[in-house]
C-alpha cells in the first residue's frame, strides 16, 4: 500500500513523522509524494497556537477531498489530536483514525485495523516514553534533527505543550549517540539537537543536566561537521555549556534562547524561572567567552496585562542587547492555559502594533550587524544549487529558520551539502550575498 504523509508544525513534530515513516517502511508500506496515488494519508498535526490549529484543520480538509477519489483512509495524528480528540472525531467524519502524541508507534496496528473494518484510535497518556533510535529522514540527506527529550516541566502560563507532550523525558545518552552514529554513517553532516528544552537534558535520568557532556561525546563522531542545539532556556545557560561550545569547532557558536520578555513582572506572570538581570548576565557570559557567538531569541508581545510602559521597556531592552536573530510573536490566547484565563487580555490591534514596532527595531539592528559582516569569510554549507547562484548558510543560520547567503560567483563542481568558503560582498535586506573563496 502507498501512503502520503503531511507533517505540520515544528521540527519536533517532523521527527515524530520520520519515526512513523521508518515504522511503515519496515512493514512494507511505500511512501509517495503524489496523494492521488496514495491508498491512505497521514496528517501529523500541530495544535500549539491558533494559526497552527487553523493550518492543521485546513490540511485535513484538503486531504479529505481525495477520499472522493483514491484515498481509502485518512489518519490524523499529533498535538491537535491529543488536544481536540473528541471534537475532531465528531466534527470531521472523513477521519478514519486518530492517534495522539505518544501513540504513533501503533500506526501499523491502526492501519491493519482499518483494513478489517476496525477503528483503533488511540489517545494515550502523554507521559508515555517513546525512545526510537531509527527514523527515515524527511529532510535532505546532509542534515538531520535529533530529538533528545520529549515533554516539558516548565509550566509557562501561556503554553499548552505539557498537556500535549507530558512531563520532561530525556532519551538515554547511549540511544542518542547510537542514533547520531547511524545518521552520520548515512551522510548527515549537520546534526540539530531539539527538544522542548534542550538545556535540561538528562536531569530526569541522571539527576543533573548533562547537555555539555552530550555535546562533547557527539562531537567525537566521525562524519559530523556541525552540531547545533536549539531551545535552551536562559536560566540553564552555564559556564560549562558555554565553554564546551567555545572549545569545540564542531559545535556551532549559536545560542537559541527564548527569553519571551524582559520585564520582571511579565516574566513572573509567564511563570518563567528567570529575570531581566539573569538574562543579561547569560548574554554577557556568552559574548565575553565567544565574541563571534550568534544569539537568537523569541519574544511574546501583548501578553495579558502588558502595559505600554512595559512594552517600551522591552523595546529598550532589544536596542541595548542587539540580538543577532529575533522573532516576535503576538500572544495567542489558548484554552486550558493559566494565561488564557487572565483578565485584561490585550486587544489584537494593540498586539500587532507592538509586534511591528519590535520587528522594525530589530530590522535596524540586523542591518547594522550585516554591515559589519561585509568582507568577512565564512565556511558555509550549500542548501540549494541553481544555474547562476547557490543558496548557503554559515554557522550563524539554522535552516528554514534564519537567513541565507546567496553565492553568485562560484565553482560549478559543488553538490548540495558541500562545505565551501564564501566572502560576504553585499547585503540583501536580511539575507547576504557572497562569492566563493578558492
XYZ file of C-alpha atoms in Angstrom:
438
model
C 0.000 0.000 0.000
C 1.102 3.532 -0.766
C 0.675 6.482 1.568
C 1.218 10.235 1.710
C 2.296 11.993 4.921
C 1.794 15.676 5.704
C 3.898 16.835 8.646
C 2.916 20.188 10.122
C 4.368 22.376 12.844
C 7.799 22.290 14.427
C 10.899 20.183 13.850
C 9.992 18.071 16.905
C 6.797 17.082 15.118
C 8.830 16.333 11.998
C 10.937 13.819 13.946
C 7.720 12.053 15.027
C 6.755 11.853 11.356
C 10.197 10.499 10.458
C 9.860 7.765 13.059
C 6.398 6.868 11.744
C 7.788 6.664 8.219
C 10.541 4.325 9.418
C 7.988 2.055 11.119
C 5.857 1.975 7.976
C 8.847 1.239 5.755
C 9.725 -1.744 7.937
C 6.178 -3.024 7.498
C 6.338 -2.804 3.710
C 4.325 0.357 3.052
C 5.530 2.677 0.290
C 5.606 6.457 0.732
C 4.615 8.686 -2.192
C 4.640 12.443 -2.741
C 1.635 12.165 -5.050
C -1.512 11.982 -2.939
C -3.560 10.989 -5.995
C -1.641 7.682 -5.992
C -1.913 7.027 -2.248
C -4.097 4.398 -0.589
C -4.078 6.249 2.715
C -2.827 9.555 4.096
C -1.456 10.690 7.436
C -1.706 14.280 8.652
C 0.585 14.886 11.619
C -0.905 17.997 13.182
C 0.265 20.925 15.291
C -2.032 22.376 17.959
C 0.263 24.863 19.663
C -1.339 28.211 18.787
C -4.374 29.426 16.846
C -2.644 29.820 13.477
C -1.208 26.298 13.716
C -4.619 24.863 14.526
C -6.159 26.600 11.509
C -3.432 25.223 9.240
C -3.966 21.716 10.605
C -7.735 21.833 10.070
C -7.351 23.197 6.541
C -4.823 20.472 5.664
C -7.168 17.785 6.995
C -9.991 19.132 4.828
C -7.715 19.370 1.778
C -6.557 15.781 2.169
C -10.097 14.557 2.897
C -11.136 15.677 -0.594
C -9.122 12.766 -2.004
C -11.404 10.308 -0.227
C -13.831 11.093 -3.031
C -11.222 9.751 -5.467
C -8.487 7.337 -4.394
C -7.877 7.553 -0.635
C -9.221 4.653 1.404
C -8.207 6.002 4.813
C -7.362 9.317 6.433
C -5.366 9.078 9.647
C -4.756 12.180 11.783
C -2.020 12.222 14.409
C -0.116 14.574 16.698
C -0.661 17.506 19.034
C -4.035 18.673 17.772
C -5.401 15.158 18.131
C -4.101 14.933 21.691
C -5.811 18.239 22.457
C -9.071 18.012 20.488
C -9.709 14.300 20.012
C -13.457 14.408 20.684
C -14.033 17.496 18.523
C -12.151 16.026 15.558
C -13.934 12.683 15.878
C -17.369 14.294 15.996
C -16.926 17.145 13.533
C -14.833 15.605 10.737
C -16.357 12.206 9.865
C -13.886 11.785 6.973
C -11.196 10.955 9.539
C -10.843 7.178 9.913
C -8.395 7.045 12.821
C -6.845 9.409 15.354
C -3.500 8.921 17.109
C -2.200 11.137 19.904
C 1.350 12.316 20.526
C 2.532 9.107 22.200
C 0.613 6.528 20.208
C 2.049 6.931 16.709
C 4.232 3.837 17.200
C 0.933 1.921 16.854
C 0.436 3.221 13.311
C 0.787 -0.204 11.644
C -1.702 -1.776 14.040
C -4.198 1.011 13.328
C -3.867 0.595 9.556
C -4.370 -3.158 9.816
C -7.434 -2.498 11.949
C -8.894 -0.154 9.366
C -8.382 -2.796 6.689
C -10.667 -5.191 8.559
C -13.203 -2.532 9.486
C -11.953 -1.599 12.954
C -11.225 1.914 14.184
C -8.289 1.732 16.550
C -7.914 5.374 17.511
C -5.513 5.774 20.422
C -5.152 8.762 22.713
C -2.747 7.689 25.426
C -1.293 9.443 28.459
C 1.259 11.914 27.029
C 3.751 10.861 29.702
C 4.431 7.607 27.867
C 8.067 7.437 26.777
C 8.921 6.892 23.118
C 12.589 6.043 22.596
C 13.056 5.151 18.958
C 16.604 5.065 17.647
C 15.572 4.768 13.994
C 13.897 7.201 11.646
C 13.688 7.895 7.938
C 14.906 11.408 7.203
C 12.275 13.614 5.587
C 14.888 16.364 5.270
C 17.731 16.466 2.760
C 20.345 13.765 3.339
C 23.099 16.034 4.676
C 21.287 17.365 7.771
C 19.002 15.896 10.371
C 17.116 16.745 13.532
C 17.691 14.541 16.561
C 15.173 14.787 19.395
C 16.958 14.318 22.728
C 13.951 14.710 25.027
C 10.181 14.852 24.964
C 7.714 16.877 27.009
C 8.298 19.832 29.312
C 8.243 20.625 33.044
C 8.498 24.408 32.771
C 4.746 25.123 33.030
C 4.832 28.513 31.327
C 1.380 30.008 31.789
C 0.835 30.672 28.061
C 1.828 27.192 26.872
C -0.233 24.039 26.307
C 2.751 21.779 25.479
C 2.964 19.928 28.855
C -0.671 18.855 28.419
C 0.045 17.634 24.882
C 3.501 16.129 25.334
C 3.657 15.256 29.024
C 6.428 15.761 31.526
C 10.080 16.096 30.569
C 11.541 12.757 29.457
C 15.166 12.583 28.351
C 16.243 9.948 25.875
C 19.126 7.847 27.198
C 22.505 9.213 26.203
C 23.568 5.888 24.690
C 20.497 5.896 22.442
C 21.257 9.414 21.240
C 24.875 8.544 20.488
C 23.822 5.423 18.583
C 21.250 7.353 16.580
C 23.779 10.077 15.770
C 26.297 7.481 14.580
C 23.682 5.946 12.260
C 22.818 9.371 10.863
C 26.480 10.216 10.300
C 27.077 6.898 8.546
C 24.149 7.736 6.239
C 25.723 11.028 5.184
C 24.426 13.519 7.768
C 26.925 16.364 8.231
C 24.821 18.819 10.221
C 23.124 17.460 13.349
C 20.478 19.633 15.028
C 19.550 18.668 18.598
C 15.995 19.543 19.564
C 13.591 19.209 22.497
C 11.050 21.471 24.164
C 14.011 22.459 26.357
C 17.428 21.045 25.431
C 19.178 22.747 28.359
C 17.527 20.455 30.927
C 18.655 17.330 29.109
C 19.469 14.463 31.471
C 18.010 15.938 34.660
C 15.282 13.312 34.942
C 17.589 10.368 34.148
C 20.899 11.344 35.719
C 19.851 13.863 38.409
C 21.894 16.533 36.635
C 21.839 18.462 33.383
C 24.373 16.893 31.031
C 23.908 18.722 27.722
C 27.595 19.798 27.702
C 28.691 16.184 28.195
C 26.357 15.008 25.439
C 27.645 17.663 23.044
C 31.241 16.677 23.715
C 30.564 12.990 23.023
C 28.595 13.765 19.853
C 31.467 15.904 18.577
C 33.695 12.829 18.627
C 31.562 11.061 15.989
C 33.360 10.875 12.644
C 31.476 12.395 9.723
C 29.616 15.071 11.652
C 30.779 18.557 10.689
C 28.346 20.837 12.504
C 26.359 20.206 15.688
C 23.642 22.600 16.790
C 21.384 22.630 19.833
C 18.147 24.642 19.896
C 15.665 25.773 22.576
C 17.902 26.472 25.599
C 16.365 28.390 28.487
C 18.373 31.332 29.875
C 18.418 30.052 33.462
C 20.213 26.904 32.279
C 22.980 28.580 30.287
C 26.032 27.617 32.359
C 29.756 28.263 32.229
C 30.210 24.589 31.357
C 27.823 24.790 28.397
C 29.408 27.954 27.023
C 32.906 26.517 27.496
C 32.166 23.316 25.567
C 30.880 25.405 22.659
C 33.889 27.728 22.824
C 36.407 24.887 22.785
C 34.850 22.639 20.144
C 34.945 23.591 16.469
C 32.172 21.143 15.545
C 29.641 22.762 17.894
C 28.187 25.850 16.244
C 28.551 29.029 18.287
C 24.814 29.593 18.047
C 22.608 30.011 21.112
C 18.834 29.786 20.674
C 17.469 31.317 23.885
C 13.708 32.058 24.030
C 13.568 34.859 26.623
C 9.947 35.890 25.751
C 10.135 39.197 27.661
C 12.448 41.448 29.689
C 10.057 42.863 32.274
C 10.244 41.015 35.601
C 6.512 41.347 36.334
C 5.575 39.883 32.961
C 8.191 37.133 33.305
C 6.696 36.194 36.676
C 3.187 36.125 35.193
C 4.533 33.868 32.451
C 5.993 31.614 35.191
C 9.440 31.970 33.667
C 12.263 30.981 36.009
C 14.413 33.956 35.169
C 14.691 37.745 35.381
C 15.990 40.588 33.251
C 19.191 40.636 35.318
C 19.736 36.898 34.813
C 19.068 37.119 31.077
C 21.588 39.937 30.700
C 24.206 38.043 32.717
C 23.867 34.969 30.469
C 24.138 37.065 27.321
C 27.256 38.743 28.726
C 28.699 35.316 29.624
C 28.251 34.074 26.055
C 29.582 37.196 24.349
C 32.568 37.611 26.663
C 33.567 33.963 26.147
C 32.710 33.650 22.443
C 32.863 37.084 20.767
C 31.504 35.796 17.449
C 28.642 33.820 19.014
C 25.183 34.255 17.498
C 22.307 34.714 19.935
C 18.773 34.152 18.720
C 15.651 34.757 20.766
C 11.869 34.818 20.576
C 9.549 37.293 22.271
C 5.846 37.345 23.066
C 4.183 40.706 22.667
C 0.784 41.613 24.076
C 0.836 39.157 26.975
C -2.209 39.713 29.256
C -1.901 42.902 31.361
C 1.242 44.075 29.481
C 1.240 47.867 29.733
C 2.513 50.300 27.151
C 5.326 51.190 29.557
C 6.358 47.528 29.853
C 6.296 47.195 26.089
C 8.540 50.248 25.744
C 10.898 48.684 28.301
C 11.075 45.594 26.091
C 11.867 47.739 23.050
C 14.634 49.482 25.002
C 15.979 46.075 26.104
C 16.184 44.922 22.467
C 18.046 48.067 21.467
C 20.547 47.535 24.276
C 21.142 43.797 23.792
C 21.073 43.799 19.986
C 20.191 40.156 19.428
C 21.649 38.677 16.247
C 18.349 36.966 15.446
C 14.921 37.742 16.861
C 11.343 36.686 16.263
C 8.393 38.446 17.914
C 5.021 36.722 18.143
C 1.713 38.157 19.271
C 0.323 36.401 22.332
C -2.108 33.639 21.390
C -4.874 33.045 23.949
C -5.098 29.299 24.388
C -7.836 27.481 26.279
C -6.549 25.263 29.055
C -3.725 27.641 29.955
C -3.395 29.873 33.011
C -2.761 32.948 30.877
C -5.828 32.199 28.798
C -7.987 32.748 31.900
C -6.293 36.001 32.909
C -8.227 39.249 32.900
C -7.043 42.236 30.876
C -6.377 40.417 27.622
C -4.729 42.794 25.157
C -6.641 43.791 22.016
C -5.423 42.221 18.798
C -4.635 45.516 17.071
C -2.500 46.583 20.047
C -0.608 43.278 19.986
C 0.044 43.643 16.275
C 1.232 47.231 16.630
C 3.638 46.243 19.392
C 4.922 43.326 17.336
C 5.538 45.625 14.373
C 7.455 48.114 16.499
C 9.705 45.356 17.847
C 10.398 43.933 14.399
C 11.083 47.403 12.973
C 13.690 47.941 15.687
C 15.182 44.516 15.030
C 15.412 45.257 11.307
C 17.666 48.232 12.034
C 19.808 46.090 14.337
C 20.173 43.415 11.657
C 21.189 45.994 9.061
C 23.882 47.282 11.398
C 25.136 43.788 12.143
C 25.083 42.748 8.493
C 27.238 45.729 7.505
C 29.853 44.510 9.982
C 29.978 41.176 8.089
C 30.993 42.716 4.770
C 34.410 41.465 3.693
C 34.416 38.595 6.165
C 34.863 34.991 5.034
C 32.786 32.110 6.390
C 32.670 28.381 5.884
C 29.170 27.649 4.606
C 27.027 24.652 3.754
C 25.236 24.559 0.389
C 21.468 24.071 0.674
C 20.467 24.692 -2.938
C 22.147 24.840 -6.349
C 20.714 26.899 -9.194
C 22.074 27.748 -12.633
C 23.515 31.099 -11.623
C 23.616 31.087 -7.819
C 23.930 28.910 -4.718
C 21.915 29.181 -1.513
C 24.102 28.586 1.519
C 24.326 29.115 5.295
C 27.115 29.755 7.754
C 27.131 28.625 11.398
C 25.100 31.790 12.010
C 21.925 30.404 10.442
C 19.582 27.490 11.110
C 17.943 26.008 8.034
C 14.343 27.137 7.369
C 14.531 29.457 10.394
C 17.152 32.085 9.674
C 18.561 33.928 6.694
C 20.743 32.669 3.847
C 23.773 33.664 1.803
C 23.265 33.958 -1.956
C 26.505 32.958 -3.691
C 26.651 34.216 -7.292
C 30.361 33.748 -8.021
C 31.180 30.070 -7.502
C 32.750 26.938 -8.932
C 30.493 24.566 -10.853
C 31.814 21.473 -9.105
C 29.646 21.526 -5.995
C 26.863 19.370 -4.628
C 24.156 20.134 -2.082
C 25.596 19.534 1.386
C 29.142 20.539 0.415
C 31.073 22.998 2.549
C 32.815 25.906 0.830
C 34.331 29.220 1.892
C 32.471 32.403 0.991
C 33.360 36.081 1.349
C 30.422 38.383 2.118
C 30.158 41.061 -0.582
C 26.715 42.640 -0.223
C 23.591 42.923 1.941
C 20.222 41.755 0.590
C 17.801 43.041 3.222
C 18.050 40.313 5.887
C 19.991 37.949 3.622
C 23.571 38.319 2.447
C 25.388 37.949 -0.870
C 28.842 36.470 -1.294
C 31.434 34.953 -3.567
C 33.304 31.695 -3.227
C 36.866 31.912 -1.984
C 39.031 29.253 -3.628
